[in-house]
């Protein structure tokens, strides 16, 4: 079976649209792009389109590589103060000369719609409500949409990045799964993958996972995006694996869910601000 992230995200976006239309003003996201990157431009365009489709304004603030870190930080501080803005994110990757962590941690945690500030990762670690990183949040949402049980399942995550693997491990623990995180230094990867009821692959290597490495009737979430000869592939050999497991396709699986969770987080900030206005 295929887990259709595109269809699921369309349904979630429809629900968000119905909510947003009743708001007294339009929520707004600002995406910060530093330097030039062709792939980033595609992601920015897709996020903008998705935001507009549910009634959220979207703007990109661009900095050339000649910009100083202080200029970027001062702009983020200005956006933090702007009450018309509900979501601020920095498009990755950024040039090495900038201190990524310093820039990210300048974002007001309540507007940190990518969930990457230390405040939000700390909240996730402590099981408190905060902004959750979009890809991990989208994966849990997709599993719930398909009524896939998570509690007590053997979950194996391949990849330990701060963007995907680490926050996702926290979310699965919160859902009472037994979680194993594998990475580049894991020996005998197949031993772990073959025992996974739910396998998440977030590495960035085309077809790292083959049919012989997965458990029959398991659920596989393919996060990888690999561009080869102008075609996009996942980290899992979808064509062969789909015969024995339930799997997300690439494209059309995790990607659309990630963008939708960005919109969800923005609407969450908007609603929290409205509540504060009522209490004032
Ligand atoms: P990353 O490079 O930060 O992390 C990759 C991880 O893979 C590392 O933890 C590393 O230890 C592990 N790894 C590398 N080689 C390995 C191997 N041979 N065996 C086991 N583990 C290995 O990457 P990331 O930001 O987490 O992204 C991973 C992939 O997911 C990329 O292809 C990226 O484009 C994609 N991605 C997709 C979305 C989406 O919305 N669909 C979002 C984020 C990332």
CSV table of C-alpha atoms and ligand atoms in Angstrom, one decimal:
chain,number,residue,atom,x,y,z
A,1,UNK,CA,0.0,0.0,0.0
A,2,UNK,CA,1.1,3.6,-0.7
A,3,UNK,CA,0.8,6.3,2.0
A,4,UNK,CA,-0.4,9.2,-0.1
A,5,UNK,CA,1.2,12.4,1.5
A,6,UNK,CA,-0.2,14.6,-1.3
A,7,UNK,CA,-3.8,13.5,-0.7
A,8,UNK,CA,-3.4,13.7,3.1
A,9,UNK,CA,-1.8,17.2,2.9
A,10,UNK,CA,-4.6,18.4,0.6
A,11,UNK,CA,-7.2,17.4,3.2
A,12,UNK,CA,-5.3,19.1,6.0
A,13,UNK,CA,-4.8,22.2,3.9
A,14,UNK,CA,-8.6,22.3,3.1
A,15,UNK,CA,-9.2,22.2,6.9
A,16,UNK,CA,-6.7,25.0,7.5
A,17,UNK,CA,-8.2,27.1,4.7
A,18,UNK,CA,-11.6,26.9,6.3
A,19,UNK,CA,-10.1,28.0,9.6
A,20,UNK,CA,-8.1,30.9,8.1
A,21,UNK,CA,-11.0,32.3,6.1
A,22,UNK,CA,-12.8,33.1,9.3
A,23,UNK,CA,-9.8,35.0,10.8
A,24,UNK,CA,-10.1,38.8,10.9
A,25,UNK,CA,-6.7,39.2,9.0
A,26,UNK,CA,-4.4,37.0,7.0
A,27,UNK,CA,-1.5,35.2,8.8
A,28,UNK,CA,1.9,35.8,7.3
A,29,UNK,CA,5.1,33.8,6.9
A,30,UNK,CA,8.6,35.3,6.1
A,31,UNK,CA,11.2,33.0,4.6
A,32,UNK,CA,14.8,34.3,4.8
A,33,UNK,CA,17.1,33.3,2.0
A,34,UNK,CA,20.8,33.9,2.4
A,35,UNK,CA,23.0,33.6,-0.6
A,36,UNK,CA,21.9,31.9,-3.8
A,37,UNK,CA,20.8,28.3,-4.2
A,38,UNK,CA,18.7,27.0,-7.1
A,39,UNK,CA,17.1,24.1,-5.1
A,40,UNK,CA,16.1,26.6,-2.3
A,41,UNK,CA,14.3,28.7,-4.9
A,42,UNK,CA,12.1,25.8,-5.8
A,43,UNK,CA,11.3,25.1,-2.1
A,44,UNK,CA,10.6,28.8,-1.5
A,45,UNK,CA,8.2,28.9,-4.5
A,46,UNK,CA,6.4,25.7,-3.4
A,47,UNK,CA,6.0,27.0,0.2
A,48,UNK,CA,4.7,30.4,-1.1
A,49,UNK,CA,2.1,28.6,-3.4
A,50,UNK,CA,1.0,26.3,-0.6
A,51,UNK,CA,0.6,29.2,1.9
A,52,UNK,CA,-1.4,31.3,-0.6
A,53,UNK,CA,-3.7,28.4,-1.3
A,54,UNK,CA,-4.9,28.4,2.3
A,55,UNK,CA,-5.1,32.2,2.6
A,56,UNK,CA,-1.7,32.8,4.3
A,57,UNK,CA,0.6,35.6,3.0
A,58,UNK,CA,4.1,34.6,2.2
A,59,UNK,CA,7.2,36.7,1.5
A,60,UNK,CA,10.8,36.0,1.0
A,61,UNK,CA,13.5,38.4,2.4
A,62,UNK,CA,16.8,37.9,0.6
A,63,UNK,CA,20.3,38.6,1.7
A,64,UNK,CA,23.3,38.5,-0.6
A,65,UNK,CA,26.5,36.8,0.6
A,66,UNK,CA,28.0,40.3,1.2
A,67,UNK,CA,25.5,40.9,4.0
A,68,UNK,CA,26.8,40.8,7.5
A,69,UNK,CA,25.5,38.5,10.2
A,70,UNK,CA,24.4,41.6,12.2
A,71,UNK,CA,22.3,42.8,9.3
A,72,UNK,CA,20.5,39.4,9.2
A,73,UNK,CA,20.1,39.3,12.9
A,74,UNK,CA,18.7,42.8,13.1
A,75,UNK,CA,16.2,42.0,10.4
A,76,UNK,CA,15.0,38.9,12.4
A,77,UNK,CA,14.6,41.1,15.5
A,78,UNK,CA,12.5,43.5,13.5
A,79,UNK,CA,10.3,40.7,12.2
A,80,UNK,CA,10.0,39.3,15.8
A,81,UNK,CA,8.5,42.7,16.8
A,82,UNK,CA,6.1,42.8,13.8
A,83,UNK,CA,2.7,41.6,15.0
A,84,UNK,CA,1.5,41.0,11.5
A,85,UNK,CA,4.0,38.2,11.1
A,86,UNK,CA,3.3,34.7,12.5
A,87,UNK,CA,6.1,32.6,11.1
A,88,UNK,CA,9.8,33.2,10.4
A,89,UNK,CA,12.1,30.6,8.9
A,90,UNK,CA,15.6,30.5,7.4
A,91,UNK,CA,16.0,28.6,4.2
A,92,UNK,CA,18.7,26.0,4.5
A,93,UNK,CA,21.5,25.7,3.5
A,94,UNK,CA,23.1,29.0,4.3
A,95,UNK,CA,26.8,29.9,3.5
A,96,UNK,CA,29.4,28.6,6.0
A,97,UNK,CA,30.6,32.1,6.9
A,98,UNK,CA,27.4,32.7,9.0
A,99,UNK,CA,26.8,31.2,12.5
A,100,UNK,CA,23.6,29.2,11.7
A,101,UNK,CA,22.8,28.5,15.3
A,102,UNK,CA,23.1,32.2,16.3
A,103,UNK,CA,20.8,33.2,13.4
A,104,UNK,CA,18.2,30.6,14.2
A,105,UNK,CA,18.1,31.3,17.9
A,106,UNK,CA,17.4,35.0,17.2
A,107,UNK,CA,13.9,34.0,16.0
A,108,UNK,CA,11.2,34.4,18.6
A,109,UNK,CA,10.4,30.8,19.6
A,110,UNK,CA,6.6,31.4,19.1
A,111,UNK,CA,7.3,32.4,15.4
A,112,UNK,CA,9.9,29.6,14.9
A,113,UNK,CA,7.6,27.6,12.5
A,114,UNK,CA,10.5,25.3,11.6
A,115,UNK,CA,10.8,24.4,15.3
A,116,UNK,CA,14.6,24.7,15.3
A,117,UNK,CA,15.3,27.1,18.1
A,118,UNK,CA,16.8,25.7,21.3
A,119,UNK,CA,13.6,26.8,23.2
A,120,UNK,CA,11.5,24.6,20.9
A,121,UNK,CA,13.9,21.6,20.8
A,122,UNK,CA,14.0,21.9,24.6
A,123,UNK,CA,10.2,21.8,24.8
A,124,UNK,CA,10.1,18.8,22.6
A,125,UNK,CA,12.7,17.0,24.8
A,126,UNK,CA,10.6,17.8,27.9
A,127,UNK,CA,7.3,16.8,26.3
A,128,UNK,CA,5.9,20.4,26.4
A,129,UNK,CA,3.8,22.1,23.8
A,130,UNK,CA,5.9,24.1,21.3
A,131,UNK,CA,6.6,24.5,17.6
A,132,UNK,CA,7.6,21.1,16.3
A,133,UNK,CA,9.9,20.7,13.4
A,134,UNK,CA,7.8,20.3,10.2
A,135,UNK,CA,9.1,17.0,8.7
A,136,UNK,CA,8.9,15.0,11.9
A,137,UNK,CA,5.5,16.5,12.7
A,138,UNK,CA,4.3,15.7,9.2
A,139,UNK,CA,5.4,12.1,9.5
A,140,UNK,CA,3.4,11.5,12.7
A,141,UNK,CA,0.4,13.3,11.2
A,142,UNK,CA,0.5,11.0,8.1
A,143,UNK,CA,0.7,7.9,10.3
A,144,UNK,CA,-2.3,9.1,12.3
A,145,UNK,CA,-4.2,10.0,9.2
A,146,UNK,CA,-3.9,6.3,8.1
A,147,UNK,CA,-4.8,5.1,11.6
A,148,UNK,CA,-1.4,3.3,11.8
A,149,UNK,CA,-0.7,2.2,15.4
A,150,UNK,CA,2.5,3.6,16.8
A,151,UNK,CA,2.3,2.6,20.5
A,152,UNK,CA,4.5,-0.4,21.4
A,153,UNK,CA,5.8,-0.6,17.8
A,154,UNK,CA,9.5,-1.1,17.0
A,155,UNK,CA,10.4,2.1,15.3
A,156,UNK,CA,13.8,2.4,13.5
A,157,UNK,CA,14.9,5.8,12.3
A,158,UNK,CA,17.9,6.0,10.0
A,159,UNK,CA,19.5,9.4,10.3
A,160,UNK,CA,20.2,11.5,13.4
A,161,UNK,CA,20.0,15.0,12.0
A,162,UNK,CA,18.7,17.9,14.1
A,163,UNK,CA,16.1,18.5,11.3
A,164,UNK,CA,14.6,15.0,11.1
A,165,UNK,CA,16.0,12.0,13.0
A,166,UNK,CA,16.5,13.5,16.5
A,167,UNK,CA,13.2,15.4,16.8
A,168,UNK,CA,11.4,12.5,15.3
A,169,UNK,CA,12.8,10.1,17.8
A,170,UNK,CA,11.3,12.3,20.6
A,171,UNK,CA,7.9,12.4,18.9
A,172,UNK,CA,7.8,8.6,18.5
A,173,UNK,CA,8.8,8.2,22.2
A,174,UNK,CA,5.9,10.5,23.1
A,175,UNK,CA,3.6,8.1,21.1
A,176,UNK,CA,5.0,5.2,23.2
A,177,UNK,CA,7.0,3.5,20.5
A,178,UNK,CA,10.2,1.7,21.2
A,179,UNK,CA,12.8,3.8,19.2
A,180,UNK,CA,16.1,2.9,17.7
A,181,UNK,CA,18.2,5.6,15.8
A,182,UNK,CA,20.7,4.4,13.3
A,183,UNK,CA,23.3,6.5,11.5
A,184,UNK,CA,26.5,6.5,9.4
A,185,UNK,CA,28.4,4.6,12.0
A,186,UNK,CA,25.8,1.9,12.7
A,187,UNK,CA,27.2,-1.5,11.9
A,188,UNK,CA,24.9,-4.1,10.3
A,189,UNK,CA,22.1,-1.7,9.3
A,190,UNK,CA,20.0,-4.6,8.0
A,191,UNK,CA,19.8,-6.2,11.4
A,192,UNK,CA,17.9,-3.1,12.6
A,193,UNK,CA,15.8,-2.5,9.5
A,194,UNK,CA,14.6,-6.1,9.3
A,195,UNK,CA,13.2,-5.8,12.8
A,196,UNK,CA,11.4,-2.5,12.3
A,197,UNK,CA,7.6,-2.4,12.4
A,198,UNK,CA,7.9,1.3,11.3
A,199,UNK,CA,11.1,2.2,9.4
A,200,UNK,CA,11.9,5.9,8.7
A,201,UNK,CA,14.8,6.6,6.3
A,202,UNK,CA,16.3,10.1,6.3
A,203,UNK,CA,19.8,9.8,4.9
A,204,UNK,CA,20.0,11.2,1.3
A,205,UNK,CA,21.3,8.2,-0.5
A,206,UNK,CA,19.3,6.9,-3.5
A,207,UNK,CA,17.9,3.4,-2.8
A,208,UNK,CA,20.0,2.8,0.4
A,209,UNK,CA,17.2,0.5,1.5
A,210,UNK,CA,16.3,-2.5,-0.6
A,211,UNK,CA,13.6,-5.2,-0.4
A,212,UNK,CA,15.8,-7.7,1.4
A,213,UNK,CA,16.4,-5.2,4.2
A,214,UNK,CA,12.8,-4.7,5.3
A,215,UNK,CA,10.3,-6.6,7.3
A,216,UNK,CA,7.2,-7.9,5.5
A,217,UNK,CA,4.0,-5.9,6.2
A,218,UNK,CA,6.0,-3.1,7.8
A,219,UNK,CA,5.4,0.6,7.3
A,220,UNK,CA,8.2,2.6,5.6
A,221,UNK,CA,8.5,6.4,5.6
A,222,UNK,CA,11.0,7.6,3.0
A,223,UNK,CA,12.2,11.1,3.8
A,224,UNK,CA,15.2,11.1,1.3
A,225,UNK,CA,15.3,13.4,-1.7
A,226,UNK,CA,17.9,12.5,-4.2
A,227,UNK,CA,18.1,14.3,-7.6
A,228,UNK,CA,19.6,12.0,-10.2
A,229,UNK,CA,19.6,13.0,-13.9
A,230,UNK,CA,16.7,15.5,-13.3
A,231,UNK,CA,14.6,12.8,-11.6
A,232,UNK,CA,13.8,12.6,-7.9
A,233,UNK,CA,14.3,9.4,-5.9
A,234,UNK,CA,13.9,8.4,-2.3
A,235,UNK,CA,16.3,6.5,0.0
A,236,UNK,CA,14.2,3.4,-0.5
A,237,UNK,CA,13.8,1.2,-3.6
A,238,UNK,CA,10.1,2.0,-3.8
A,239,UNK,CA,9.3,-0.2,-6.9
A,240,UNK,CA,10.4,-3.4,-5.3
A,241,UNK,CA,9.7,-2.6,-1.6
A,242,UNK,CA,6.0,-1.6,-2.2
A,243,UNK,CA,5.2,-5.3,-2.9
A,244,UNK,CA,5.8,-6.3,0.7
A,245,UNK,CA,5.4,-3.1,2.7
A,246,UNK,CA,3.3,0.0,3.2
A,247,UNK,CA,5.4,2.9,2.0
A,248,UNK,CA,5.4,6.7,1.3
A,249,UNK,CA,6.4,7.6,-2.3
A,250,UNK,CA,9.1,10.1,-3.3
A,251,UNK,CA,7.9,12.6,-4.5
A,252,UNK,CA,4.4,12.8,-3.0
A,253,UNK,CA,5.0,11.4,0.5
A,254,UNK,CA,6.8,13.3,3.2
A,255,UNK,CA,7.5,16.4,1.2
A,256,UNK,CA,3.9,17.8,0.9
A,257,UNK,CA,3.3,16.9,4.6
A,258,UNK,CA,6.4,19.0,5.6
A,259,UNK,CA,5.1,22.1,3.8
A,260,UNK,CA,1.6,21.6,5.3
A,261,UNK,CA,3.0,21.5,8.8
A,262,UNK,CA,4.7,24.8,8.2
A,263,UNK,CA,1.3,26.2,7.5
A,264,UNK,CA,-0.2,24.5,10.5
A,265,UNK,CA,2.5,26.0,12.8
A,266,UNK,CA,1.8,29.5,11.3
A,267,UNK,CA,-1.9,29.2,12.0
A,268,UNK,CA,-1.1,27.9,15.5
A,269,UNK,CA,0.9,31.1,16.2
A,270,UNK,CA,-1.9,33.2,14.8
A,271,UNK,CA,-4.5,31.6,17.0
A,272,UNK,CA,-2.3,32.0,20.1
A,273,UNK,CA,-1.9,35.7,19.3
A,274,UNK,CA,-5.6,36.1,19.0
A,275,UNK,CA,-6.1,34.5,22.4
A,276,UNK,CA,-3.6,36.9,23.9
A,277,UNK,CA,-5.5,39.9,22.3
A,278,UNK,CA,-8.8,38.6,23.9
A,279,UNK,CA,-7.1,38.3,27.3
A,280,UNK,CA,-5.6,41.9,27.1
B,1,LIG,P1,21.7,15.1,7.0
B,1,LIG,O1,22.8,15.0,6.0
B,1,LIG,O2,21.8,16.2,8.0
B,1,LIG,O3,21.7,13.7,7.8
B,1,LIG,C1,21.9,12.5,7.2
B,1,LIG,C2,21.9,11.4,8.2
B,1,LIG,O4,22.1,10.1,7.6
B,1,LIG,C3,23.1,11.5,9.2
B,1,LIG,O5,22.6,11.5,10.5
B,1,LIG,C4,24.0,10.4,8.9
B,1,LIG,O6,24.6,9.8,10.1
B,1,LIG,C5,23.1,9.4,8.3
B,1,LIG,N1,23.8,8.5,7.3
B,1,LIG,C6,24.6,8.9,6.3
B,1,LIG,N2,25.0,7.8,5.6
B,1,LIG,C7,24.4,6.7,6.2
B,1,LIG,C8,24.5,5.3,5.9
B,1,LIG,N3,25.2,4.8,4.9
B,1,LIG,N4,23.8,4.5,6.7
B,1,LIG,C9,23.0,5.0,7.8
B,1,LIG,N5,22.9,6.3,8.1
B,1,LIG,C10,23.6,7.1,7.3
B,1,LIG,O7,20.4,15.1,6.3
B,1,LIG,P2,18.8,15.5,6.7
B,1,LIG,O8,18.7,17.0,6.7
B,1,LIG,O9,18.4,14.7,7.8
B,1,LIG,O10,18.1,15.0,5.4
B,1,LIG,C11,18.1,13.6,5.0
B,1,LIG,C12,17.4,13.4,3.7
B,1,LIG,O11,16.1,13.8,3.8
B,1,LIG,C13,18.0,14.3,2.5
B,1,LIG,O12,17.8,13.6,1.3
B,1,LIG,C14,17.1,15.5,2.5
B,1,LIG,O13,17.0,16.1,1.3
B,1,LIG,C15,15.8,14.8,2.9
B,1,LIG,N6,14.8,15.7,3.5
B,1,LIG,C16,13.5,15.7,3.1
B,1,LIG,C17,12.6,16.5,3.6
B,1,LIG,C18,11.2,16.4,3.1
B,1,LIG,O14,10.4,17.3,3.4
B,1,LIG,N7,10.8,15.5,2.3
B,1,LIG,C19,12.9,17.3,4.7
B,1,LIG,C20,14.2,17.2,5.3
B,1,LIG,C21,15.1,16.4,4.6
